[in-house]
């Protein structure tokens, strides 16, 4: 990967918003590249948070095990996404685990390096706080979805969210360009495998989605939006 392309991916992260080319280059120079094989963990829930990551290639799944022992998927991160920003803002443990869904390349910054860069470039600190605020707002929205919306709505909202992040247009419709199992969808929506299977099978019969092995194609996005908004 050429440096210009690498800088472009890193600069797309909210952490580097409103920074000039010199500041972006300074930030990148202090990062350490690392490759992770599919199935490898960047970190595990409960480990001391030591590194902040920006993903360059691949996809990473962020999960959390609840006190009752259930696993939930918090987020799927693609290129340009940041992981573990709490490292730079406080001495904490990782609240979840990060697993590579495919072979990945990331850049990482340790706590002291990230803090030193924030002192040199205050906009980094402001961006970091905004990033944490957005994550908190997203978690609140997810909690509200689980508490107030029907399962079918939650599945529709989640698919539309993934389309915005990983959608790839093809002849049949818009494919969610990632391996996506029914169990994954269940963990994203606070339900179980059987509910997700029932809903997806019904939508496939009604030509709203197309299904394959860990593959979902959105064939009628308008109907999916109607379901997500609770109109039907």
PDB file of C-alpha atoms in Angstrom:
ATOM      1  CA  UNK A   1       0.000   0.000   0.000  1.00  0.00           C
ATOM      2  CA  UNK A   2       1.446   3.383  -1.023  1.00  0.00           C
ATOM      3  CA  UNK A   3       1.894   5.976   1.711  1.00  0.00           C
ATOM      4  CA  UNK A   4      -0.635   8.387   0.182  1.00  0.00           C
ATOM      5  CA  UNK A   5      -3.341   5.700   0.292  1.00  0.00           C
ATOM      6  CA  UNK A   6      -2.349   4.765   3.842  1.00  0.00           C
ATOM      7  CA  UNK A   7      -2.531   8.398   4.965  1.00  0.00           C
ATOM      8  CA  UNK A   8      -5.945   8.729   3.320  1.00  0.00           C
ATOM      9  CA  UNK A   9      -7.370   5.766   5.238  1.00  0.00           C
ATOM     10  CA  UNK A  10      -5.945   6.942   8.574  1.00  0.00           C
ATOM     11  CA  UNK A  11      -7.114  10.508   7.930  1.00  0.00           C
ATOM     12  CA  UNK A  12     -10.693   9.265   7.366  1.00  0.00           C
ATOM     13  CA  UNK A  13     -10.889   8.403  11.076  1.00  0.00           C
ATOM     14  CA  UNK A  14     -12.714  10.953  13.229  1.00  0.00           C
ATOM     15  CA  UNK A  15      -9.597  11.250  15.394  1.00  0.00           C
ATOM     16  CA  UNK A  16      -7.867  13.161  12.594  1.00  0.00           C
ATOM     17  CA  UNK A  17     -10.739  15.397  11.537  1.00  0.00           C
ATOM     18  CA  UNK A  18      -9.740  19.044  10.898  1.00  0.00           C
ATOM     19  CA  UNK A  19      -6.042  18.189  11.048  1.00  0.00           C
ATOM     20  CA  UNK A  20      -3.620  19.387   8.397  1.00  0.00           C
ATOM     21  CA  UNK A  21      -1.387  17.146   6.325  1.00  0.00           C
ATOM     22  CA  UNK A  22       1.598  17.768   8.612  1.00  0.00           C
ATOM     23  CA  UNK A  23      -0.344  16.767  11.750  1.00  0.00           C
ATOM     24  CA  UNK A  24      -1.746  13.661  10.056  1.00  0.00           C
ATOM     25  CA  UNK A  25       1.733  12.623   8.963  1.00  0.00           C
ATOM     26  CA  UNK A  26       3.059  13.213  12.494  1.00  0.00           C
ATOM     27  CA  UNK A  27       0.324  10.994  13.919  1.00  0.00           C
ATOM     28  CA  UNK A  28       1.008   8.229  11.388  1.00  0.00           C
ATOM     29  CA  UNK A  29       4.777   8.334  11.945  1.00  0.00           C
ATOM     30  CA  UNK A  30       4.275   7.379  15.599  1.00  0.00           C
ATOM     31  CA  UNK A  31       2.007   4.428  14.769  1.00  0.00           C
ATOM     32  CA  UNK A  32       3.158   0.821  14.588  1.00  0.00           C
ATOM     33  CA  UNK A  33       1.853  -1.402  11.769  1.00  0.00           C
ATOM     34  CA  UNK A  34       0.751  -4.921  12.592  1.00  0.00           C
ATOM     35  CA  UNK A  35      -0.987  -7.704  10.716  1.00  0.00           C
ATOM     36  CA  UNK A  36      -3.551  -9.999  12.318  1.00  0.00           C
ATOM     37  CA  UNK A  37      -4.755 -13.266  10.817  1.00  0.00           C
ATOM     38  CA  UNK A  38      -8.449 -14.089  10.543  1.00  0.00           C
ATOM     39  CA  UNK A  39      -9.694 -15.240  13.937  1.00  0.00           C
ATOM     40  CA  UNK A  40      -6.901 -13.531  15.883  1.00  0.00           C
ATOM     41  CA  UNK A  41      -7.787 -11.157  18.719  1.00  0.00           C
ATOM     42  CA  UNK A  42      -6.366  -7.665  18.975  1.00  0.00           C
ATOM     43  CA  UNK A  43      -7.372  -7.736  22.635  1.00  0.00           C
ATOM     44  CA  UNK A  44      -9.753  -9.472  25.026  1.00  0.00           C
ATOM     45  CA  UNK A  45     -12.427  -8.040  27.301  1.00  0.00           C
ATOM     46  CA  UNK A  46     -11.018  -7.182  30.730  1.00  0.00           C
ATOM     47  CA  UNK A  47      -7.396  -6.852  29.622  1.00  0.00           C
ATOM     48  CA  UNK A  48      -5.602  -3.578  30.503  1.00  0.00           C
ATOM     49  CA  UNK A  49      -6.177  -1.135  27.648  1.00  0.00           C
ATOM     50  CA  UNK A  50      -2.731  -0.451  26.238  1.00  0.00           C
ATOM     51  CA  UNK A  51      -3.129   0.265  22.523  1.00  0.00           C
ATOM     52  CA  UNK A  52      -5.403   2.423  20.368  1.00  0.00           C
ATOM     53  CA  UNK A  53      -5.883   1.089  16.813  1.00  0.00           C
ATOM     54  CA  UNK A  54      -6.918   2.400  13.422  1.00  0.00           C
ATOM     55  CA  UNK A  55      -7.833  -0.359  10.972  1.00  0.00           C
ATOM     56  CA  UNK A  56      -6.215  -0.123   7.533  1.00  0.00           C
ATOM     57  CA  UNK A  57      -7.353  -3.353   5.868  1.00  0.00           C
ATOM     58  CA  UNK A  58      -9.927  -5.979   6.790  1.00  0.00           C
ATOM     59  CA  UNK A  59     -12.794  -6.083   9.272  1.00  0.00           C
ATOM     60  CA  UNK A  60     -12.818  -6.428  13.061  1.00  0.00           C
ATOM     61  CA  UNK A  61     -15.718  -7.534  15.261  1.00  0.00           C
ATOM     62  CA  UNK A  62     -16.110  -5.890  18.675  1.00  0.00           C
ATOM     63  CA  UNK A  63     -17.971  -8.077  21.159  1.00  0.00           C
ATOM     64  CA  UNK A  64     -18.868  -7.978  24.830  1.00  0.00           C
ATOM     65  CA  UNK A  65     -19.906 -10.747  27.204  1.00  0.00           C
ATOM     66  CA  UNK A  66     -22.657  -9.597  29.554  1.00  0.00           C
ATOM     67  CA  UNK A  67     -22.776 -10.455  33.285  1.00  0.00           C
ATOM     68  CA  UNK A  68     -25.334 -13.158  32.422  1.00  0.00           C
ATOM     69  CA  UNK A  69     -22.876 -14.778  30.013  1.00  0.00           C
ATOM     70  CA  UNK A  70     -24.493 -13.719  26.740  1.00  0.00           C
ATOM     71  CA  UNK A  71     -22.300 -12.379  23.949  1.00  0.00           C
ATOM     72  CA  UNK A  72     -23.366  -9.260  22.054  1.00  0.00           C
ATOM     73  CA  UNK A  73     -21.757  -7.710  18.995  1.00  0.00           C
ATOM     74  CA  UNK A  74     -21.137  -4.042  19.682  1.00  0.00           C
ATOM     75  CA  UNK A  75     -19.773  -3.022  16.311  1.00  0.00           C
ATOM     76  CA  UNK A  76     -18.169  -4.187  13.083  1.00  0.00           C
ATOM     77  CA  UNK A  77     -15.205  -1.991  12.174  1.00  0.00           C
ATOM     78  CA  UNK A  78     -13.898  -1.521   8.631  1.00  0.00           C
ATOM     79  CA  UNK A  79     -10.915   0.364   7.159  1.00  0.00           C
ATOM     80  CA  UNK A  80     -10.491   3.782   8.770  1.00  0.00           C
ATOM     81  CA  UNK A  81     -12.323   2.717  11.928  1.00  0.00           C
ATOM     82  CA  UNK A  82     -10.797   3.313  15.352  1.00  0.00           C
ATOM     83  CA  UNK A  83     -10.666   0.748  18.145  1.00  0.00           C
ATOM     84  CA  UNK A  84      -9.817   1.348  21.802  1.00  0.00           C
ATOM     85  CA  UNK A  85      -9.793   5.141  22.043  1.00  0.00           C
ATOM     86  CA  UNK A  86     -10.259   4.799  25.824  1.00  0.00           C
ATOM     87  CA  UNK A  87      -6.519   4.047  25.902  1.00  0.00           C
ATOM     88  CA  UNK A  88      -5.668   7.687  25.353  1.00  0.00           C
ATOM     89  CA  UNK A  89      -8.331   9.081  27.671  1.00  0.00           C
ATOM     90  CA  UNK A  90      -7.933   7.001  30.811  1.00  0.00           C
ATOM     91  CA  UNK A  91      -6.349   3.981  32.442  1.00  0.00           C
ATOM     92  CA  UNK A  92      -9.081   1.403  31.956  1.00  0.00           C
ATOM     93  CA  UNK A  93      -9.598  -2.174  30.886  1.00  0.00           C
ATOM     94  CA  UNK A  94     -10.945  -2.953  27.449  1.00  0.00           C
ATOM     95  CA  UNK A  95     -14.759  -3.173  27.816  1.00  0.00           C
ATOM     96  CA  UNK A  96     -14.974  -5.760  25.036  1.00  0.00           C
ATOM     97  CA  UNK A  97     -12.945  -8.005  22.738  1.00  0.00           C
ATOM     98  CA  UNK A  98     -11.755  -7.299  19.187  1.00  0.00           C
ATOM     99  CA  UNK A  99     -11.537 -10.229  16.747  1.00  0.00           C
ATOM    100  CA  UNK A 100     -10.300 -10.107  13.145  1.00  0.00           C
ATOM    101  CA  UNK A 101     -13.051 -11.323  10.808  1.00  0.00           C
ATOM    102  CA  UNK A 102     -10.494 -11.607   8.015  1.00  0.00           C
ATOM    103  CA  UNK A 103      -6.776 -10.953   7.605  1.00  0.00           C
ATOM    104  CA  UNK A 104      -6.220  -7.390   8.811  1.00  0.00           C
ATOM    105  CA  UNK A 105      -3.648  -4.618   8.832  1.00  0.00           C
ATOM    106  CA  UNK A 106      -3.821  -2.005  11.561  1.00  0.00           C
ATOM    107  CA  UNK A 107      -1.747   0.804  13.027  1.00  0.00           C
ATOM    108  CA  UNK A 108      -1.531   1.160  16.803  1.00  0.00           C
ATOM    109  CA  UNK A 109      -0.481   3.819  19.291  1.00  0.00           C
ATOM    110  CA  UNK A 110       0.277   3.184  22.961  1.00  0.00           C
ATOM    111  CA  UNK A 111      -1.205   5.347  25.716  1.00  0.00           C
ATOM    112  CA  UNK A 112       1.832   7.547  26.327  1.00  0.00           C
ATOM    113  CA  UNK A 113       2.374   8.180  22.638  1.00  0.00           C
ATOM    114  CA  UNK A 114      -1.290   9.043  22.080  1.00  0.00           C
ATOM    115  CA  UNK A 115      -1.328  11.418  25.060  1.00  0.00           C
ATOM    116  CA  UNK A 116       1.893  13.116  23.980  1.00  0.00           C
ATOM    117  CA  UNK A 117       0.491  13.660  20.489  1.00  0.00           C
ATOM    118  CA  UNK A 118      -2.697  15.104  21.992  1.00  0.00           C
ATOM    119  CA  UNK A 119      -0.627  17.627  23.933  1.00  0.00           C
ATOM    120  CA  UNK A 120       1.221  18.565  20.755  1.00  0.00           C
ATOM    121  CA  UNK A 121      -1.962  18.694  18.654  1.00  0.00           C
ATOM    122  CA  UNK A 122      -4.929  19.668  20.892  1.00  0.00           C
ATOM    123  CA  UNK A 123      -7.400  18.984  18.066  1.00  0.00           C
ATOM    124  CA  UNK A 124      -6.584  15.286  18.535  1.00  0.00           C
ATOM    125  CA  UNK A 125      -7.839  15.440  22.130  1.00  0.00           C
ATOM    126  CA  UNK A 126     -11.021  17.230  21.062  1.00  0.00           C
ATOM    127  CA  UNK A 127     -11.611  14.662  18.338  1.00  0.00           C
ATOM    128  CA  UNK A 128     -10.979  11.844  20.811  1.00  0.00           C
ATOM    129  CA  UNK A 129     -13.619  13.186  23.182  1.00  0.00           C
ATOM    130  CA  UNK A 130     -16.092  13.562  20.324  1.00  0.00           C
ATOM    131  CA  UNK A 131     -15.378   9.999  19.217  1.00  0.00           C
ATOM    132  CA  UNK A 132     -16.122   8.685  22.718  1.00  0.00           C
ATOM    133  CA  UNK A 133     -19.304  10.791  22.857  1.00  0.00           C
ATOM    134  CA  UNK A 134     -20.485   9.350  19.534  1.00  0.00           C
ATOM    135  CA  UNK A 135     -19.787   5.804  20.723  1.00  0.00           C
ATOM    136  CA  UNK A 136     -21.770   6.484  23.900  1.00  0.00           C
ATOM    137  CA  UNK A 137     -24.671   7.909  21.880  1.00  0.00           C
ATOM    138  CA  UNK A 138     -24.619   4.855  19.599  1.00  0.00           C
ATOM    139  CA  UNK A 139     -24.739   2.524  22.595  1.00  0.00           C
ATOM    140  CA  UNK A 140     -27.668   4.492  24.017  1.00  0.00           C
ATOM    141  CA  UNK A 141     -29.473   4.189  20.686  1.00  0.00           C
ATOM    142  CA  UNK A 142     -28.828   0.435  20.618  1.00  0.00           C
ATOM    143  CA  UNK A 143     -30.169   0.090  24.156  1.00  0.00           C
ATOM    144  CA  UNK A 144     -33.276   2.073  23.227  1.00  0.00           C
ATOM    145  CA  UNK A 145     -33.813  -0.164  20.173  1.00  0.00           C
ATOM    146  CA  UNK A 146     -33.703  -3.305  22.296  1.00  0.00           C
ATOM    147  CA  UNK A 147     -35.967  -1.792  24.966  1.00  0.00           C
ATOM    148  CA  UNK A 148     -38.650  -0.297  22.740  1.00  0.00           C
ATOM    149  CA  UNK A 149     -38.688  -1.850  19.267  1.00  0.00           C
ATOM    150  CA  UNK A 150     -39.940  -5.127  17.864  1.00  0.00           C
ATOM    151  CA  UNK A 151     -37.353  -7.721  16.846  1.00  0.00           C
ATOM    152  CA  UNK A 152     -38.258  -7.306  13.178  1.00  0.00           C
ATOM    153  CA  UNK A 153     -37.563  -3.569  13.403  1.00  0.00           C
ATOM    154  CA  UNK A 154     -34.221  -4.154  15.081  1.00  0.00           C
ATOM    155  CA  UNK A 155     -33.117  -6.612  12.408  1.00  0.00           C
ATOM    156  CA  UNK A 156     -34.131  -4.165   9.654  1.00  0.00           C
ATOM    157  CA  UNK A 157     -32.300  -1.268  11.352  1.00  0.00           C
ATOM    158  CA  UNK A 158     -29.173  -3.377  11.753  1.00  0.00           C
ATOM    159  CA  UNK A 159     -29.158  -4.491   8.117  1.00  0.00           C
ATOM    160  CA  UNK A 160     -29.583  -0.916   6.928  1.00  0.00           C
ATOM    161  CA  UNK A 161     -26.762   0.183   9.224  1.00  0.00           C
ATOM    162  CA  UNK A 162     -24.497  -2.490   7.730  1.00  0.00           C
ATOM    163  CA  UNK A 163     -25.509  -1.481   4.199  1.00  0.00           C
ATOM    164  CA  UNK A 164     -24.350   2.076   4.896  1.00  0.00           C
ATOM    165  CA  UNK A 165     -21.047   0.766   6.199  1.00  0.00           C
ATOM    166  CA  UNK A 166     -20.329  -2.210   3.934  1.00  0.00           C
ATOM    167  CA  UNK A 167     -22.861  -2.020   1.095  1.00  0.00           C
ATOM    168  CA  UNK A 168     -21.673  -3.084  -2.348  1.00  0.00           C
ATOM    169  CA  UNK A 169     -24.040  -2.696  -5.295  1.00  0.00           C
ATOM    170  CA  UNK A 170     -24.526  -5.676  -7.568  1.00  0.00           C
ATOM    171  CA  UNK A 171     -27.107  -6.772 -10.138  1.00  0.00           C
ATOM    172  CA  UNK A 172     -29.351  -8.445  -7.551  1.00  0.00           C
ATOM    173  CA  UNK A 173     -29.341  -5.499  -5.139  1.00  0.00           C
ATOM    174  CA  UNK A 174     -26.934  -4.234  -2.477  1.00  0.00           C
ATOM    175  CA  UNK A 175     -24.743  -6.878  -0.899  1.00  0.00           C
ATOM    176  CA  UNK A 176     -23.471  -6.456   2.647  1.00  0.00           C
ATOM    177  CA  UNK A 177     -19.811  -7.061   1.860  1.00  0.00           C
ATOM    178  CA  UNK A 178     -18.871  -9.089   4.928  1.00  0.00           C
ATOM    179  CA  UNK A 179     -19.411 -12.564   6.312  1.00  0.00           C
ATOM    180  CA  UNK A 180     -22.690 -12.229   8.197  1.00  0.00           C
ATOM    181  CA  UNK A 181     -24.291 -15.218   9.897  1.00  0.00           C
ATOM    182  CA  UNK A 182     -27.736 -15.376  11.478  1.00  0.00           C
ATOM    183  CA  UNK A 183     -26.072 -15.779  14.856  1.00  0.00           C
ATOM    184  CA  UNK A 184     -24.136 -12.559  14.203  1.00  0.00           C
ATOM    185  CA  UNK A 185     -27.396 -10.743  13.504  1.00  0.00           C
ATOM    186  CA  UNK A 186     -28.918 -12.188  16.666  1.00  0.00           C
ATOM    187  CA  UNK A 187     -25.995 -10.877  18.733  1.00  0.00           C
ATOM    188  CA  UNK A 188     -26.293  -7.469  17.100  1.00  0.00           C
ATOM    189  CA  UNK A 189     -30.012  -7.154  17.744  1.00  0.00           C
ATOM    190  CA  UNK A 190     -30.469  -8.614  21.216  1.00  0.00           C
ATOM    191  CA  UNK A 191     -32.472 -11.632  20.114  1.00  0.00           C
ATOM    192  CA  UNK A 192     -31.805 -15.273  19.228  1.00  0.00           C
ATOM    193  CA  UNK A 193     -30.873 -17.320  16.183  1.00  0.00           C
ATOM    194  CA  UNK A 194     -34.402 -18.695  15.708  1.00  0.00           C
ATOM    195  CA  UNK A 195     -36.082 -15.277  15.608  1.00  0.00           C
ATOM    196  CA  UNK A 196     -33.541 -13.987  13.086  1.00  0.00           C
ATOM    197  CA  UNK A 197     -33.942 -17.099  10.914  1.00  0.00           C
ATOM    198  CA  UNK A 198     -37.737 -16.780  10.938  1.00  0.00           C
ATOM    199  CA  UNK A 199     -37.583 -13.101   9.961  1.00  0.00           C
ATOM    200  CA  UNK A 200     -34.964 -13.539   7.216  1.00  0.00           C
ATOM    201  CA  UNK A 201     -36.776 -16.523   5.716  1.00  0.00           C
ATOM    202  CA  UNK A 202     -40.006 -14.508   5.566  1.00  0.00           C
ATOM    203  CA  UNK A 203     -38.188 -11.572   3.959  1.00  0.00           C
ATOM    204  CA  UNK A 204     -36.534 -13.869   1.431  1.00  0.00           C
ATOM    205  CA  UNK A 205     -39.947 -15.297   0.450  1.00  0.00           C
ATOM    206  CA  UNK A 206     -41.218 -11.726  -0.011  1.00  0.00           C
ATOM    207  CA  UNK A 207     -38.157 -10.849  -2.149  1.00  0.00           C
ATOM    208  CA  UNK A 208     -36.930  -8.213   0.335  1.00  0.00           C
ATOM    209  CA  UNK A 209     -33.548  -9.898   0.844  1.00  0.00           C
ATOM    210  CA  UNK A 210     -31.490 -12.580  -0.844  1.00  0.00           C
ATOM    211  CA  UNK A 211     -29.694 -15.073   1.385  1.00  0.00           C
ATOM    212  CA  UNK A 212     -26.609 -17.246   0.988  1.00  0.00           C
ATOM    213  CA  UNK A 213     -24.054 -18.812   3.284  1.00  0.00           C
ATOM    214  CA  UNK A 214     -23.100 -15.912   5.578  1.00  0.00           C
ATOM    215  CA  UNK A 215     -24.309 -13.590   2.827  1.00  0.00           C
ATOM    216  CA  UNK A 216     -27.161 -11.080   2.732  1.00  0.00           C
ATOM    217  CA  UNK A 217     -28.258  -9.010  -0.277  1.00  0.00           C
ATOM    218  CA  UNK A 218     -30.797  -6.231   0.191  1.00  0.00           C
ATOM    219  CA  UNK A 219     -33.164  -6.503  -2.779  1.00  0.00           C
ATOM    220  CA  UNK A 220     -35.869  -4.044  -1.670  1.00  0.00           C
ATOM    221  CA  UNK A 221     -34.369  -1.362   0.554  1.00  0.00           C
ATOM    222  CA  UNK A 222     -37.578   0.709   0.549  1.00  0.00           C
ATOM    223  CA  UNK A 223     -39.584  -2.050   2.241  1.00  0.00           C
ATOM    224  CA  UNK A 224     -36.758  -2.572   4.725  1.00  0.00           C
ATOM    225  CA  UNK A 225     -36.836   1.152   5.622  1.00  0.00           C
ATOM    226  CA  UNK A 226     -40.610   0.951   6.140  1.00  0.00           C
ATOM    227  CA  UNK A 227     -40.140  -1.995   8.520  1.00  0.00           C
ATOM    228  CA  UNK A 228     -37.283  -0.235  10.352  1.00  0.00           C
ATOM    229  CA  UNK A 229     -39.432   2.838  10.915  1.00  0.00           C
ATOM    230  CA  UNK A 230     -42.231   0.711  12.344  1.00  0.00           C
ATOM    231  CA  UNK A 231     -44.727   1.770   9.695  1.00  0.00           C
ATOM    232  CA  UNK A 232     -45.830  -1.770   8.950  1.00  0.00           C
TER     233      UNK A 232
END
